[in-house]
GROMACS .gro file of C-alpha atoms in nm:
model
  149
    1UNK     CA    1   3.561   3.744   7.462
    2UNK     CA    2   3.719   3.691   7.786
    3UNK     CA    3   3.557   3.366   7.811
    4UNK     CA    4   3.722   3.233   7.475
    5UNK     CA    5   4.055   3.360   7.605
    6UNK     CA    6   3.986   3.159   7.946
    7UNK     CA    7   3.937   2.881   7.709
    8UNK     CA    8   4.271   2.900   7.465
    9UNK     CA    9   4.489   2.988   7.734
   10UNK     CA   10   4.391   2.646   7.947
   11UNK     CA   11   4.378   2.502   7.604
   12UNK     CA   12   4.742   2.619   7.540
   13UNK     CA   13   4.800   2.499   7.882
   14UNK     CA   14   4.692   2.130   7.775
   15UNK     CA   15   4.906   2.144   7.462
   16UNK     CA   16   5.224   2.260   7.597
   17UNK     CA   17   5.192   2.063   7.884
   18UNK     CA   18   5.161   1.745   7.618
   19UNK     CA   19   5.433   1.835   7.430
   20UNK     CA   20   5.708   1.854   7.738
   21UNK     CA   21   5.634   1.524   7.832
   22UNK     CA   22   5.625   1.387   7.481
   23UNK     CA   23   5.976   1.554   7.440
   24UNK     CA   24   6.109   1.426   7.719
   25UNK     CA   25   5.992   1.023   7.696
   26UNK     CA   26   6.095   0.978   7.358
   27UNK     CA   27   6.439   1.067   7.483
   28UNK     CA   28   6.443   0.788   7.717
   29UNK     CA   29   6.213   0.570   7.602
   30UNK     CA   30   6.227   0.332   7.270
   31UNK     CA   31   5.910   0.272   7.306
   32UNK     CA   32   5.794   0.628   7.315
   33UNK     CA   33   5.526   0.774   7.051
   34UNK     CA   34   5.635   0.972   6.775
   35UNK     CA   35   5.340   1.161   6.722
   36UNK     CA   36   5.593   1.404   6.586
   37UNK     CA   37   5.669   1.177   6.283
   38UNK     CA   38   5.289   1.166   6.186
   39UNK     CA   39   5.306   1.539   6.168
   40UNK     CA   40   5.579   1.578   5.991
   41UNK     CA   41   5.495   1.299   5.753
   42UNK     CA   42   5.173   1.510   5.688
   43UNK     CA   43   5.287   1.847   5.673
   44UNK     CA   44   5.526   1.700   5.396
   45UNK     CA   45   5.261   1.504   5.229
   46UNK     CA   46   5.069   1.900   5.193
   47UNK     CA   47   5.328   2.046   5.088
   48UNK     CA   48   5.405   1.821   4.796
   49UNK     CA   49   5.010   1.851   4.725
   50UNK     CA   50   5.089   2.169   4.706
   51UNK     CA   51   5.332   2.173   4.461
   52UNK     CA   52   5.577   2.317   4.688
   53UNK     CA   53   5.957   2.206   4.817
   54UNK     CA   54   5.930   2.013   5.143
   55UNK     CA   55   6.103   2.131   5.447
   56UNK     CA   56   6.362   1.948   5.601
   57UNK     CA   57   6.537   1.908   5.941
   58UNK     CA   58   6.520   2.129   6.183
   59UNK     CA   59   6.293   2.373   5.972
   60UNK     CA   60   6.081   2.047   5.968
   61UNK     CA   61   6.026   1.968   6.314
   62UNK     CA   62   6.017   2.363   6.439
   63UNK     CA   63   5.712   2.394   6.166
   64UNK     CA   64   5.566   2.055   6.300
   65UNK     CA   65   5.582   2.140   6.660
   66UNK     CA   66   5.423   2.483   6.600
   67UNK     CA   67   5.147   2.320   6.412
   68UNK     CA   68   5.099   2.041   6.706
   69UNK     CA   69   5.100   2.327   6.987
   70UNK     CA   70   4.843   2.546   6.755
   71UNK     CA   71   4.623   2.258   6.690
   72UNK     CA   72   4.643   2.112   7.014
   73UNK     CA   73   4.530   2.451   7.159
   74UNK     CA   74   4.214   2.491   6.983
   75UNK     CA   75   4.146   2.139   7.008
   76UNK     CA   76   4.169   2.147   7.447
   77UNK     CA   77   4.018   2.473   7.426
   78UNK     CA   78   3.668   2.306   7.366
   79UNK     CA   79   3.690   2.210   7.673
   80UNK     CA   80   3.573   2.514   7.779
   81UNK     CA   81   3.232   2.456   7.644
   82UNK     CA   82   3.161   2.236   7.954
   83UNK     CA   83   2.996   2.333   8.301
   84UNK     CA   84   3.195   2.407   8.645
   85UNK     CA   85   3.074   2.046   8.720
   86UNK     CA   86   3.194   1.841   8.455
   87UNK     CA   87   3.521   1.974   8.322
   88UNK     CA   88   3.785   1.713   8.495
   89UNK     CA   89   3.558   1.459   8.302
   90UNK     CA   90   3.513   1.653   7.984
   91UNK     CA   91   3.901   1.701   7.967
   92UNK     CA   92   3.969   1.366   8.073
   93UNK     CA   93   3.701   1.250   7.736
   94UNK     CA   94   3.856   1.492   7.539
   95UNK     CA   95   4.229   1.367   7.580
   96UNK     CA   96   4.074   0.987   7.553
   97UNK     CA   97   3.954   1.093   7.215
   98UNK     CA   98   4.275   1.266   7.123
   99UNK     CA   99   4.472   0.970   7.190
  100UNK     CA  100   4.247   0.701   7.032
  101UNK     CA  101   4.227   0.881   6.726
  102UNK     CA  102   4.599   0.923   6.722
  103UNK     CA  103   4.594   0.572   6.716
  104UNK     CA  104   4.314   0.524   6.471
  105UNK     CA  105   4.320   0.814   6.248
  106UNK     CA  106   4.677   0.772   6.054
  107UNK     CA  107   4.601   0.403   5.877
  108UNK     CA  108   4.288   0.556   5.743
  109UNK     CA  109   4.427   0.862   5.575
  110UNK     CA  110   4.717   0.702   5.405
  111UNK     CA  111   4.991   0.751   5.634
  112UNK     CA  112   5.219   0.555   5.855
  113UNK     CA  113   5.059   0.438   6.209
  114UNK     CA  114   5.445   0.302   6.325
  115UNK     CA  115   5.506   0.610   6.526
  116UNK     CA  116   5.194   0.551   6.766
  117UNK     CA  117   5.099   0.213   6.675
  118UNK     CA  118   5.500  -0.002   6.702
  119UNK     CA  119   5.393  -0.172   7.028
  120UNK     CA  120   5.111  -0.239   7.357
  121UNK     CA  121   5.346   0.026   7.528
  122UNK     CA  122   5.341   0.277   7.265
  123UNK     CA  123   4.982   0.263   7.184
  124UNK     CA  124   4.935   0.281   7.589
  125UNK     CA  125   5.152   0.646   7.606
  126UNK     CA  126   4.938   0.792   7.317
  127UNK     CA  127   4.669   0.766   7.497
  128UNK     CA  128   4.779   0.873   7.825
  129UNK     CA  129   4.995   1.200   7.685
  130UNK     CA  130   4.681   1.362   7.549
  131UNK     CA  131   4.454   1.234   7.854
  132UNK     CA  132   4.720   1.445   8.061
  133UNK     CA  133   4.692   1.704   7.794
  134UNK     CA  134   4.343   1.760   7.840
  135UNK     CA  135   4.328   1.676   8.262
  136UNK     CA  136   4.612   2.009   8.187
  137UNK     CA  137   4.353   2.152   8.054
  138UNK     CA  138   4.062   2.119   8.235
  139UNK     CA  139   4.291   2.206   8.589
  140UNK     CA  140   4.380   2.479   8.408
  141UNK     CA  141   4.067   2.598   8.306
  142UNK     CA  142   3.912   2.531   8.684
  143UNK     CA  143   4.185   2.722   8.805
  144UNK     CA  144   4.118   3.046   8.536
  145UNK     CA  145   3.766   2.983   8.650
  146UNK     CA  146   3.807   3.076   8.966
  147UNK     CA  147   4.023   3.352   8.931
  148UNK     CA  148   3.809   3.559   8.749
  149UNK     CA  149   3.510   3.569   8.977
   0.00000   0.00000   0.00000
């Protein structure tokens, strides 16, 4: 059990750490991802599935942004899985995948690649935020690692 903690709390590391900088650039930045716009388009695309009213605005993003940080979590927390030895490149493999199917996986599943796919420099940042989500991660994890022994 303490193990599995180890691994969500580096994991929730990871996410957080994702989601700062991803706040922060697409303030300044044009050319920013808006991963958050693929989330919300498919949290609103399931809840019309669903038969059920939409949520808008603020409720919108705060239910979006919970589901990114819970996701995210679970997703960097496999990380874990990996030995002492290879978790800087298992993180680092982890985010890579993370971003390249951000980039790959909307198109296919019906919704709109624009927020991570407008330009060179936007495709570029999606990839990089979750390679630093998971490098979070993996320091993270090395760090709980070590504490525990």
């Amino acid at each position: 059990m303490k193990k599995i903690m180890t691994n969500i709390i580096a994991g929730l590391a990871g996410a957080v750490a994702l989601n700062i900088i991803h706040q922060t650039i697409k303030c300044f930045d044009d050319d920013a991802p808006r991963v958050d716009l693929v989330g919300e388009e498919v949290l609103t695309e399931s809840m019309l599935s669903l038969g059920l009213m939409p949520l808008t605005g603020n409720a919108l993003f705060a239910a979006t942004f919970a589901g990114d940080i819970f996701s995210n979590t679970l997703y960097y927390s496999t990380i874990g899985f990996a030995k002492n030895k290879f978790i800087l490149l298992t993180g680092t493999l982890v985010g890579l995948t993370a971003g390249i199917g951000a980039l790959e996986l909307p198109g296919p599943m019906g919704l709109s690649d624009a927020p991570v796919n407008r330009t060179e420099k936007t495709k570029l940042l999606t990839v990089a935020l979750y390679t630093i989500g998971g490098l979070v991660s993996a320091i993270s994890l090395k760090v709980l690692r070590k504490r525990s022994l």
